[in-house]
CSV table of C-alpha atoms and ligand atoms in Angstrom, one decimal:
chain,number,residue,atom,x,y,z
A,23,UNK,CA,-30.6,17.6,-7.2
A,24,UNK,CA,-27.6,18.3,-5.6
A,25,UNK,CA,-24.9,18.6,-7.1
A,26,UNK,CA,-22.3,15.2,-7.8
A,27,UNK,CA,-19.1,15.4,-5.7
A,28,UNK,CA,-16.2,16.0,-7.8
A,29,UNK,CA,-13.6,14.0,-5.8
A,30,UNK,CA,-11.2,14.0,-9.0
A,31,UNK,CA,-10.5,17.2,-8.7
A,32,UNK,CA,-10.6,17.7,-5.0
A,33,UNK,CA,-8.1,14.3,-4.3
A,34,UNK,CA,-4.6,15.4,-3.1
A,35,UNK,CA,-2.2,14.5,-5.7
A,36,UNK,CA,1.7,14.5,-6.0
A,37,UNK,CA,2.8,16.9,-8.8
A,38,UNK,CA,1.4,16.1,-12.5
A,39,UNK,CA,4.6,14.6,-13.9
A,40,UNK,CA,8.4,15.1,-13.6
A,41,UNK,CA,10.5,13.1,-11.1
A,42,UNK,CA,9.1,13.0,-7.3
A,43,UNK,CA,11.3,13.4,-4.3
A,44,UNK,CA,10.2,11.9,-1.1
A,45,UNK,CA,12.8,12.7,1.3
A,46,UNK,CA,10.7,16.4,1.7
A,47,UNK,CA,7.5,14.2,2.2
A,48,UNK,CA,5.9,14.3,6.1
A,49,UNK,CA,8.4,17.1,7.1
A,50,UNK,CA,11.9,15.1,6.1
A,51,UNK,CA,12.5,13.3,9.4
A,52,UNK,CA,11.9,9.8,10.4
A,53,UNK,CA,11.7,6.4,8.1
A,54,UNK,CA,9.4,6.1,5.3
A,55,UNK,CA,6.9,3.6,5.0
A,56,UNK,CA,4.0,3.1,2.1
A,57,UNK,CA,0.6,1.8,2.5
A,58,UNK,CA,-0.3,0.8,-1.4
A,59,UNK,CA,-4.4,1.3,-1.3
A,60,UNK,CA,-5.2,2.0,1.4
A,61,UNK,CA,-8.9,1.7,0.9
A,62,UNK,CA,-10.7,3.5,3.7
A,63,UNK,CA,-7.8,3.9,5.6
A,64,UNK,CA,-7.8,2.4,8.7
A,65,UNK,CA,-4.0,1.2,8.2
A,66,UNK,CA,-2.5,4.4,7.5
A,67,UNK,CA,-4.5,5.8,11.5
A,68,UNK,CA,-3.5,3.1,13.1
A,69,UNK,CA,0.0,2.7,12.0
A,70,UNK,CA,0.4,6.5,12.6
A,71,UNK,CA,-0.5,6.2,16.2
A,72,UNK,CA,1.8,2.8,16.6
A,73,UNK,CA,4.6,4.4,15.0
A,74,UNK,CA,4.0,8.5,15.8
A,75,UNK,CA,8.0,8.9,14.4
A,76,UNK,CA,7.6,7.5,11.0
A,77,UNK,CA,6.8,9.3,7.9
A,78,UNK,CA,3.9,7.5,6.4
A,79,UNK,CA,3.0,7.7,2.8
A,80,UNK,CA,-0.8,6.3,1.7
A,81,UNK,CA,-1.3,6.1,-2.5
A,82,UNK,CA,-4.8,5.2,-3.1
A,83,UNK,CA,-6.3,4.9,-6.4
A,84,UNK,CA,-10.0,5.7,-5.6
A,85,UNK,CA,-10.2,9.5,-5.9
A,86,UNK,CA,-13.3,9.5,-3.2
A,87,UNK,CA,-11.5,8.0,-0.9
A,88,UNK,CA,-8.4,9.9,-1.0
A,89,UNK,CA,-9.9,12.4,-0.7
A,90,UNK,CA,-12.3,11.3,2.9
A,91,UNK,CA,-8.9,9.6,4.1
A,92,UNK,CA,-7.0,13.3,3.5
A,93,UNK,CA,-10.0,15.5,5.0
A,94,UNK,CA,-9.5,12.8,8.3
A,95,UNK,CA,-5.9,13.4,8.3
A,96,UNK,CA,-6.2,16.9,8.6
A,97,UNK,CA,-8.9,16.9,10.7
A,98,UNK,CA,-6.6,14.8,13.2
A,99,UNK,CA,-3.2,16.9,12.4
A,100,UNK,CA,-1.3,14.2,11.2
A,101,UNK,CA,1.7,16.1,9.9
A,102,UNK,CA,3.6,13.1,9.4
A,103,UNK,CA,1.1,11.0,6.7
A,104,UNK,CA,0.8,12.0,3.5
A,105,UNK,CA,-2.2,10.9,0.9
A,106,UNK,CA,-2.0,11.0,-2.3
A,107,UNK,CA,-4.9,9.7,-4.8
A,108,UNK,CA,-3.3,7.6,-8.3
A,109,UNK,CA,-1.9,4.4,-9.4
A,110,UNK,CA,0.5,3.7,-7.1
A,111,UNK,CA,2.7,1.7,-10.0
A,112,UNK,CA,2.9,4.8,-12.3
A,113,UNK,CA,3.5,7.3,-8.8
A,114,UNK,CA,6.3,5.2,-7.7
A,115,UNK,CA,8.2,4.8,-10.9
A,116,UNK,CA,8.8,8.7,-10.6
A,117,UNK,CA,9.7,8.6,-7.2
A,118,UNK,CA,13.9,8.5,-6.0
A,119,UNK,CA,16.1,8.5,-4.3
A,120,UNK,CA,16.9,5.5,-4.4
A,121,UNK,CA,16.8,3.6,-0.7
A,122,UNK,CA,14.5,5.8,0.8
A,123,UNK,CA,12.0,3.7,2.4
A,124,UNK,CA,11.9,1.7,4.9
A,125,UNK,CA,8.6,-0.5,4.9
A,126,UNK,CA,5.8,-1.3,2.5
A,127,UNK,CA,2.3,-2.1,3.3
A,128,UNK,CA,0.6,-3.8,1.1
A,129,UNK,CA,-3.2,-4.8,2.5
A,130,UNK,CA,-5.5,-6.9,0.9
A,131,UNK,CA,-4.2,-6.1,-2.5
A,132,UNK,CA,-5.9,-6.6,-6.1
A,133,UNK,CA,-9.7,-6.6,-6.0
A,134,UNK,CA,-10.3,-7.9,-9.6
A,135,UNK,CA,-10.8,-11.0,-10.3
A,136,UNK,CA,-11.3,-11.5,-14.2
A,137,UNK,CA,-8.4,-12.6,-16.3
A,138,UNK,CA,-8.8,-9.2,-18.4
A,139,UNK,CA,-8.0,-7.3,-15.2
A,140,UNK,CA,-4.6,-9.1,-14.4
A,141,UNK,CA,-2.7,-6.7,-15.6
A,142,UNK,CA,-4.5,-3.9,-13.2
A,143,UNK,CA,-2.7,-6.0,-10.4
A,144,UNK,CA,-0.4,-4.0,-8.3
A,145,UNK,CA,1.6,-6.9,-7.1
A,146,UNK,CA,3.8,-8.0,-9.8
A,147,UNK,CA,7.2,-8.1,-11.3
A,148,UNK,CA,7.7,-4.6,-12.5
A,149,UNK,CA,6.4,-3.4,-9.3
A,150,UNK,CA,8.7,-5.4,-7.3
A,151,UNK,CA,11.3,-3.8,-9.5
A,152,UNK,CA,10.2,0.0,-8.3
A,153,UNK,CA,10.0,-1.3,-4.8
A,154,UNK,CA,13.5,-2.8,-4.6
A,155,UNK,CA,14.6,0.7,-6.3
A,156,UNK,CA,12.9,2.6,-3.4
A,157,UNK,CA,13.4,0.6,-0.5
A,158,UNK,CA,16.7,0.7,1.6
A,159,UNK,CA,18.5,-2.5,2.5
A,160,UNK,CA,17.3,-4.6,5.1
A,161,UNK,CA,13.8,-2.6,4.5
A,162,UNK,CA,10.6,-4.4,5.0
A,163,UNK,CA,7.6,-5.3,2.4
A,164,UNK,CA,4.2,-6.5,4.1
A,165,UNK,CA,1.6,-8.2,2.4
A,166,UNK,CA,-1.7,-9.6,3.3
A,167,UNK,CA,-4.7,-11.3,2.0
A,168,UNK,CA,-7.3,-13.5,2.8
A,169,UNK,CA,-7.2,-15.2,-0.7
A,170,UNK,CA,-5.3,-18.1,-0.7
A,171,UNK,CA,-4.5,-18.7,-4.3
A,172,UNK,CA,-3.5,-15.0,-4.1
A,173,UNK,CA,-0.8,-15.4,-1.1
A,174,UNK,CA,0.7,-18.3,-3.2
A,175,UNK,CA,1.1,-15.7,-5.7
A,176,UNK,CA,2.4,-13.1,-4.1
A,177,UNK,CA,4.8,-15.8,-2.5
A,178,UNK,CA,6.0,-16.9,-5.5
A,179,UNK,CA,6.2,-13.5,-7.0
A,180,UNK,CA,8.2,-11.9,-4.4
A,181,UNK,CA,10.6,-15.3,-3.3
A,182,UNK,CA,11.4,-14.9,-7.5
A,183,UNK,CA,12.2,-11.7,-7.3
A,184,UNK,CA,16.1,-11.2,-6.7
A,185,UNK,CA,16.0,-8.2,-4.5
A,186,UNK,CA,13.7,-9.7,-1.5
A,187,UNK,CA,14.2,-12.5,0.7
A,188,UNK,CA,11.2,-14.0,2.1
A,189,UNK,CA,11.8,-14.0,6.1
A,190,UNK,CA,8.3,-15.4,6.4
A,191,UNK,CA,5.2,-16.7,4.5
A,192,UNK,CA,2.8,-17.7,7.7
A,193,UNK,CA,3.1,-14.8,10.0
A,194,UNK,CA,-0.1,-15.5,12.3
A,195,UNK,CA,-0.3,-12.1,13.0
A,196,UNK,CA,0.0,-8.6,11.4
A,197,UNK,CA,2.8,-7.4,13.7
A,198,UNK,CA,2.7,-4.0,12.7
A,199,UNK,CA,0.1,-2.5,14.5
A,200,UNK,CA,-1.2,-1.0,10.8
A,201,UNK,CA,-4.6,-2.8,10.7
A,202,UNK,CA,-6.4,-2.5,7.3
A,203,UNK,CA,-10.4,-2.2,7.1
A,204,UNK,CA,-10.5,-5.3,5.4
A,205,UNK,CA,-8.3,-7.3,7.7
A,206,UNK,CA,-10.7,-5.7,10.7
A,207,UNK,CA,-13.9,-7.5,8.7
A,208,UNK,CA,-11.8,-10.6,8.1
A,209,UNK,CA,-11.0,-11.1,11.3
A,210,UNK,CA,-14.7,-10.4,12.4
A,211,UNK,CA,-15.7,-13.1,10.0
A,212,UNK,CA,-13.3,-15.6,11.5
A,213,UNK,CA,-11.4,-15.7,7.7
A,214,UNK,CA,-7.7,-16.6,7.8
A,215,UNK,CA,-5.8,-14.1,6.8
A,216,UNK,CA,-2.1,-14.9,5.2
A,217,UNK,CA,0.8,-12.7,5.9
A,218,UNK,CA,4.3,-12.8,4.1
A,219,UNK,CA,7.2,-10.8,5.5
A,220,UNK,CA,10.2,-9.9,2.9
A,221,UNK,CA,13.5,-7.9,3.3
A,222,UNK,CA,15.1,-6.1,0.8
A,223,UNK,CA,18.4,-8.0,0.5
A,224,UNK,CA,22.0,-5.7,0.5
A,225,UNK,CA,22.8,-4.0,-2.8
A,226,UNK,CA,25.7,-5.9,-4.9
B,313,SAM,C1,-9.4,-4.9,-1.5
B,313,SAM,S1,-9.1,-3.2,-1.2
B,313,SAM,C2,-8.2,-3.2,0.3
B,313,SAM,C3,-8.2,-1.8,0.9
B,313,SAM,C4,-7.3,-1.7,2.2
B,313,SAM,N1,-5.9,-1.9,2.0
B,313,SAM,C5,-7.8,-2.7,3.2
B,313,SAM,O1,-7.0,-3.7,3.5
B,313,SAM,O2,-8.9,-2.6,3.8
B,313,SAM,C6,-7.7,-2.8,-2.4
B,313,SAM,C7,-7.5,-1.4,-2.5
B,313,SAM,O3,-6.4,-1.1,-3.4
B,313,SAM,C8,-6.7,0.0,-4.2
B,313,SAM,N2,-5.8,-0.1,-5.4
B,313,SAM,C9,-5.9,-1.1,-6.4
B,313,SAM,N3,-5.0,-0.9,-7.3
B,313,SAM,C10,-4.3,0.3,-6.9
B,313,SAM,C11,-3.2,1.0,-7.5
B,313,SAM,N4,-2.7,0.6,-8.7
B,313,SAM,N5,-2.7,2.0,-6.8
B,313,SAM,C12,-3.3,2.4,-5.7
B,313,SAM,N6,-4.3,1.8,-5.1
B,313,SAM,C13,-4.8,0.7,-5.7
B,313,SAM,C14,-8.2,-0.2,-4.5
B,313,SAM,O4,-8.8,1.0,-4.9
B,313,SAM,C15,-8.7,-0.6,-3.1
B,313,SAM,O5,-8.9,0.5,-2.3
C-alpha cells in the first residue's frame, strides 16, 4: 500500500498565529483581491490571467486542494497569487491593515446543507464585519450561487449589513473574468446562476 498523502502538512499556510500583514503578500504591488474557497481553483487562474496586475489571495479550507491549487501555481509562476489552506473566517480576522483590499470573490459558497452546519457558513454577519475591516472604500464583494434560497440570503445578509451597498442583486453575468469550477458545470447544465455585486460604502 502506498502510502496516504499527507496534504495537512504539505498545504501552504499563512503563519500559525499572531497578526497577518497582507500588504507584503504577491510582491506588495497591485490591488488585492480574495477568492474565499476556491475549490479546485479555476477562479483564482482565470482571474490571474484577466487581471495579470492584481495581487490575488485564494484561502481554501480543504488541505488537498490547497495544496494541488499551490503545486499549479508554481508550476505556472504565478508570483502574484497566493494560496493559503484554512478557515478563511479565523485567517481573516488576523489580517490588517485595515482597507487593504480591493475585491472579494466569493463562489458558490457554503456546501452544507443541515441546520447543525449553519454555523460552518462563511457568509454571515461576523464575516461581513472582517470584510468591511479589510476592504477599502468603494471596494467590491462578489458573490455567486446557483441556490436560490441561498442568494436571498446572502442578499439579505449583505443589504443588512451597514458597511455594503448592494449595487446589484441580478447581475446576468460574472463580469469578472474569475470563473469558478462550479459556475463552469452550472453553466454546462443550463442552471441559473445568481450574482450580487456590493461596494464597501465610505468610512464615517
Ligand atoms: C461549493 S464549493 C465551491 C468551490 C469554488 N469556489 C467553485 O465555485 O467551484 C465551496 C468551497 O468553499 C470551501 N470552504 C467552505 N468553507 C470555507 C471556509 N471557512 N474557508 C475557506 N474555504 C471554505 C469548501 O471547502 C469548498 O471548496
Amino acid at each position: 500500500m502506498p502510502e496516504p498523502i499527507r496534504y495537512e502538512l504539505l498545504a501552504p499556510r499563512p503563519p500559525d498565529e499572531g497578526p497577518i500583514d497582507l500588504s507584503a503578500v504577491g510582491g506588495g504591488a497591485g490591488p488585492l483581491e480574495l477568492d474565499i474557497g476556491f475549490g479546485r481553483g479555476m477562479s483564482l487562474f482565470a482571474r490571474a490571467e484577466c487581471a495579470p496586475h492584481n495581487r490575488l489571495l485564494g484561502i481554501e479550507i480543504k488541505a488537498k486542494w490547497a495544496t494541488k491549487v499551490e503545486r499549479r501555481r508554481q508550476r505556472l509562476g504565478l508570483d502574484k497569487v497566493t494560496v493559503w489552506a484554512g478557515d478563511a473566517r479565523t485567517i481573516l480576522r488576523r489580517c490588517g491593515p485595515e482597507g487593504i483590499v480591493a475585491r472579494t470573490f466569493v463562489h458558490f459558497p457554503d456546501p452544507w446543507w443541515k441546520k447543525r452546519h449553519q454555523k460552518r457558513r462563511v457568509l454571515q454577519p461576523s464575516f461581513l464585519d472582517t470584510l468591511a475591516r479589510l476592504t477599502a472604500a468603494g471596494g467590491e464583494l462578489f458573490v455567486q450561487t446557483d441556490v436560490p434560497e441561498r442568494h436571498e440570503l446572502y442578499h439579505r445578509t449583505v443589504a443588512n449589513h451597514p458597511a455594503f451597498e448592494v449595487l446589484s442583486a441580478e447581475l446576468d453575468h460574472n463580469p469578472f473574468g474569475a470563473v469558478s469550477n462550479r459556475e463552469r458545470r452550472a453553466e454546462e447544465d443550463g442552471l441559473p446562476i445568481y450574482r450580487l455585486l456590493a461596494r464597501r460604502r465610505p468610512r464615517p
